[in-house]
Coordinates of C-alpha atoms in Angstrom, one line a residue:
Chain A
X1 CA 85.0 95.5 94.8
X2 CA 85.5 92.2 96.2
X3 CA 86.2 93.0 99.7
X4 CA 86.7 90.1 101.9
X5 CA 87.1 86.7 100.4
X6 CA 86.7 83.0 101.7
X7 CA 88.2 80.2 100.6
X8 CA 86.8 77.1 100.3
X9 CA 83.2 77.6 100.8
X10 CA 82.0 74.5 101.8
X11 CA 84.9 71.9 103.8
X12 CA 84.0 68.0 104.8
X13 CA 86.7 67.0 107.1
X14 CA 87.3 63.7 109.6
X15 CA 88.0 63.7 112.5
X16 CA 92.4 64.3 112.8
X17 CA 92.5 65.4 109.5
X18 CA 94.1 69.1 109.0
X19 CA 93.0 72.1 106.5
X20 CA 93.6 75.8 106.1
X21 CA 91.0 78.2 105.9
X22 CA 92.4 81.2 103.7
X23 CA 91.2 85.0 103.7
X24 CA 91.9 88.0 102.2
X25 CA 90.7 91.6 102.0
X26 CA 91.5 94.1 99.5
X27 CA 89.9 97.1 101.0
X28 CA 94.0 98.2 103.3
X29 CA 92.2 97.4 106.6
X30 CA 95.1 97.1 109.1
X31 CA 92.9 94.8 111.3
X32 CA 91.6 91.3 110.7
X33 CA 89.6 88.2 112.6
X34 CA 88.8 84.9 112.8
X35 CA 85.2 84.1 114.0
X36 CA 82.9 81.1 114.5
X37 CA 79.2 81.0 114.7
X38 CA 77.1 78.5 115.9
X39 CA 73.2 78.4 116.5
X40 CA 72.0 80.7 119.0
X41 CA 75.5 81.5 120.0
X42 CA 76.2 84.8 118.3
X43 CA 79.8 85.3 117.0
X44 CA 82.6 84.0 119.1
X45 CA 86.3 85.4 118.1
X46 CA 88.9 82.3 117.4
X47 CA 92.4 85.0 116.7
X48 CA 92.7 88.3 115.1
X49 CA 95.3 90.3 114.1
X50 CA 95.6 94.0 114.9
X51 CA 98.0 94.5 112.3
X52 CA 100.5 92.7 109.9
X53 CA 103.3 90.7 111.8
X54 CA 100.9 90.1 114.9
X55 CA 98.3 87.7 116.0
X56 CA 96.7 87.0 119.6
X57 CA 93.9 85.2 121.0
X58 CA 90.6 85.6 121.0
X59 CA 87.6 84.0 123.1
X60 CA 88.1 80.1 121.6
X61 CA 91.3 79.9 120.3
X62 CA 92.2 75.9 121.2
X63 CA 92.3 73.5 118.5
X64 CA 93.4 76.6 116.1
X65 CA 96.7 78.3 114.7
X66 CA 96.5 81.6 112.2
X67 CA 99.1 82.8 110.1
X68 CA 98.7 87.0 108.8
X69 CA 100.7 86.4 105.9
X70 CA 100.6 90.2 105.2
X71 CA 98.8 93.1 105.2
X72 CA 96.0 91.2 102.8
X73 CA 96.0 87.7 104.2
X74 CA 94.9 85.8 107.3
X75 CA 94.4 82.3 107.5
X76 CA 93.0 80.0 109.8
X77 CA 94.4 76.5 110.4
X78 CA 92.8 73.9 112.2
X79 CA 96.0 70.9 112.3
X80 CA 93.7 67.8 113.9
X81 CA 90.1 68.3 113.1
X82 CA 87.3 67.5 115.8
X83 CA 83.7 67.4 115.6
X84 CA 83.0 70.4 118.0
X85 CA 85.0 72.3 115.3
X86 CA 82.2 71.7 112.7
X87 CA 80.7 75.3 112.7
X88 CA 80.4 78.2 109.9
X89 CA 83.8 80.5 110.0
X90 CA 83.9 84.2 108.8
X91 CA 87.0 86.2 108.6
X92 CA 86.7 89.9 109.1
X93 CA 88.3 92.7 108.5
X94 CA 88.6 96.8 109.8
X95 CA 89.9 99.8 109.5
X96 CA 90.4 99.6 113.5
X97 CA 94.3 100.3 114.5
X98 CA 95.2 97.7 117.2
X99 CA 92.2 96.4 119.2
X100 CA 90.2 99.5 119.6
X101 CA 86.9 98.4 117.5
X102 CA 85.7 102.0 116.3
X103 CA 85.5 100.8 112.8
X104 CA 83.0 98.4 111.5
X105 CA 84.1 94.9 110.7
X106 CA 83.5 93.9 107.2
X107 CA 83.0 90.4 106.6
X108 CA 83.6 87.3 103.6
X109 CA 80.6 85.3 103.5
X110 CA 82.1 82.2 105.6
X111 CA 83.3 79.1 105.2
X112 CA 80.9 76.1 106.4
X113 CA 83.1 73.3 107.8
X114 CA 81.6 69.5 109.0
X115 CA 83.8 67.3 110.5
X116 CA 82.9 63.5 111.1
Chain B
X1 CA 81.0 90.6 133.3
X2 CA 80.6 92.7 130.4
X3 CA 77.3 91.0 128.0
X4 CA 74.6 92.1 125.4
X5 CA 71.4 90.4 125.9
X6 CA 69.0 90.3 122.4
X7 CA 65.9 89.1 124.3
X8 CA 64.1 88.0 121.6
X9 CA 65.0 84.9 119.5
X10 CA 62.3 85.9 116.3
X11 CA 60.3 89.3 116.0
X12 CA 57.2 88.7 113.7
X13 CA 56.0 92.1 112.3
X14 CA 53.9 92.6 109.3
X15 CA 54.8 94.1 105.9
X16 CA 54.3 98.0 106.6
X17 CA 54.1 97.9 109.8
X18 CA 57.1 99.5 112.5
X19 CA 59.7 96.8 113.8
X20 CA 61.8 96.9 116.9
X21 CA 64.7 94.6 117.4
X22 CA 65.8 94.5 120.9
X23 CA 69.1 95.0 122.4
X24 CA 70.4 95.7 125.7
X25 CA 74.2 95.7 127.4
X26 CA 76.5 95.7 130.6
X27 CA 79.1 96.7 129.9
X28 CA 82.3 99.0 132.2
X29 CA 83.1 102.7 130.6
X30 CA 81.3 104.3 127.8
X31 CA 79.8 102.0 125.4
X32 CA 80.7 101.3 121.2
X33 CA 77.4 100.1 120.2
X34 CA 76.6 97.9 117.2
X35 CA 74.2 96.5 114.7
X36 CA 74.3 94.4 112.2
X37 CA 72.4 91.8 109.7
X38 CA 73.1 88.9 108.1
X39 CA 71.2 87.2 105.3
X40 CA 71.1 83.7 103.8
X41 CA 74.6 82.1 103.3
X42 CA 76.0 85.5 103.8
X43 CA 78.4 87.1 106.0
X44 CA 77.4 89.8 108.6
X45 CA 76.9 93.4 107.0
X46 CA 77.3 96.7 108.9
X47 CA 73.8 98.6 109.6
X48 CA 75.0 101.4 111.8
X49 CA 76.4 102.1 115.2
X50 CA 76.8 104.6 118.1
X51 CA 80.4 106.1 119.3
X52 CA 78.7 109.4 120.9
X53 CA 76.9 112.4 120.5
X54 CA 73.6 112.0 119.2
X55 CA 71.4 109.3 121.2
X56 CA 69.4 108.7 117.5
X57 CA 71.4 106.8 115.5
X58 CA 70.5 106.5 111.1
X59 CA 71.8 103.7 109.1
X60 CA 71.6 101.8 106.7
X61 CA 68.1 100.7 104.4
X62 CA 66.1 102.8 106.5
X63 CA 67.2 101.9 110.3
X64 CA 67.6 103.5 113.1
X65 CA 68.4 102.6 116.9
X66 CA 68.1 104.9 120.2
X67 CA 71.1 105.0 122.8
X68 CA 69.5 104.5 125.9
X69 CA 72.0 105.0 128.6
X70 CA 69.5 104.6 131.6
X71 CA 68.2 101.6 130.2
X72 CA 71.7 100.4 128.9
X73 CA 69.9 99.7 125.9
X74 CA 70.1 100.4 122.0
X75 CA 67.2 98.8 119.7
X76 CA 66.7 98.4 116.5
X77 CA 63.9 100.1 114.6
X78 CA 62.5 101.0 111.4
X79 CA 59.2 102.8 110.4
X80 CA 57.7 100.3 107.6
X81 CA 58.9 97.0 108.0
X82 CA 59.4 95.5 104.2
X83 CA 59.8 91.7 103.6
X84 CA 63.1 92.1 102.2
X85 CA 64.2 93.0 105.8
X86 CA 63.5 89.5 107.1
X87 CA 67.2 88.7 108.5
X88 CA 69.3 87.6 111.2
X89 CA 69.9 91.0 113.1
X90 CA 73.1 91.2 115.5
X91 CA 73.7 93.5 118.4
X92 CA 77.5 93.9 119.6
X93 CA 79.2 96.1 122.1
X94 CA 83.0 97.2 122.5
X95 CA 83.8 96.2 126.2
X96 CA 86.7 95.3 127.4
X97 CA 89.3 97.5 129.1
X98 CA 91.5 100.5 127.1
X99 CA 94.6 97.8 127.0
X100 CA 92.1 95.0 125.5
X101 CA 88.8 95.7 123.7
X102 CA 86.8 93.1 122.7
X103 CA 83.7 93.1 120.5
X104 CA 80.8 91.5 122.3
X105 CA 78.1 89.8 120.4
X106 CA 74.4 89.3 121.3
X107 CA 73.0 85.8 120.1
X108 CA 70.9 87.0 117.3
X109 CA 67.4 87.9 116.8
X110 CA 65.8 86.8 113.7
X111 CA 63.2 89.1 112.0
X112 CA 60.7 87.8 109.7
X113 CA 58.6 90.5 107.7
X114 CA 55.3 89.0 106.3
X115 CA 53.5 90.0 103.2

């Protein structure tokens, strides 16, 4: 079972330049998120989407954009890169129906970004 | 403001002995309690969590964690630490209100199990 996979693994970016982080889970989850995590900040929620066709905000959504393609896909784009964005980004997925969190989150193994 | 608060940045514990990983929370309404671990250059994995009913809570590789509700706490434990237990351990919380739930996240603790 593959779960929840990452694309790419490992991103060097400068500063103004643009990627797309991609995701996608295999396991039906209706629910999906976008999280970054930085040293001896825990996990801090960038979008998610509580099911396909919608997205909203989460904690630190500035400097980002997501796309849920469908039910399978979520991806993360970050259109003018800046150093504070250098961090390691998971996606997640859940069972959870709209934002009630009852499920566990299952996550891809993350994506470590630099930006210069 | 809704929080969870992981005291400790490490936990030391020998190989064999018990280990508790703290967690405690503040949070409005009844609390949807979490833990999880990360290893290495890998995303976070589920260990077990709390909804109701039973303050003891069994999960997985051997852990457990107690619902305290007078201590608004819920820490981590196992009975025999091993050394492949040495991880990043995560404590979250659902807060938030019934028309937005978030999922709260404590800073990390990291446990390091030696031979």
């Amino acid at each position: 079972n593959a779960g929840v996979t990452q694309t790419p693994k490992f991103q060097v970016l400068k500063t103004g330049q643009s990627m797309t982080l991609q995701c996608a889970q295999d396991m039906n989850h209706n629910s999906m998120y976008w999280y970054r995590q930085d040293p001896g900040m825990g996990l801090r929620l960038i979008y998610y989407s509580a099911s396909e066709g919608t997205t909203d905000k989460g904690e630190v959504p500035n400097g980002y954009n997501v796309s849920r393609l469908n039910k399978r896909e979520f991806s993360l784009r970050l259109e003018s890169a800046a150093p504070s964005q250098t961090s390691v980004y998971f996606c997640a997925s859940s069972a959870n129906r709209g934002g009630s969190y009852n499920s566990p989150l299952h996550f891809g193994n993350g994506t470590r970004l630099t930006v210069t | 403001a809704q929080s969870v608060a992981q005291p400790e940045d490490q936990v030391n514990v020998a190989e064999g002995n018990p280990l508790t990983v703290k967690c405690t929370y503040s949070v409005s309404g009844n609390p949807y309690l979490f833990w999880y671990v990360q290893y290495p250059n890998r995303g976070l994995q589920f260990l077990l969590k709390y909804i109701t009913g039973d303050n003891l809570v069994k999960g997985s590789y051997g852990f457990e964690a107690e619902f305290n509700k007078s201590q608004t706490s819920f820490h981590l434990k196992k009975p025999s630490a091993l050394v492949s237990d040495s991880a990043l351990y995560f404590c979250a919380v659902r807060g938030g209100t019934d028309s937005n739930y978030q999922l709260i996240w404590g800073a990390g603790t990291k446990l390091i199990i030696k031979p």
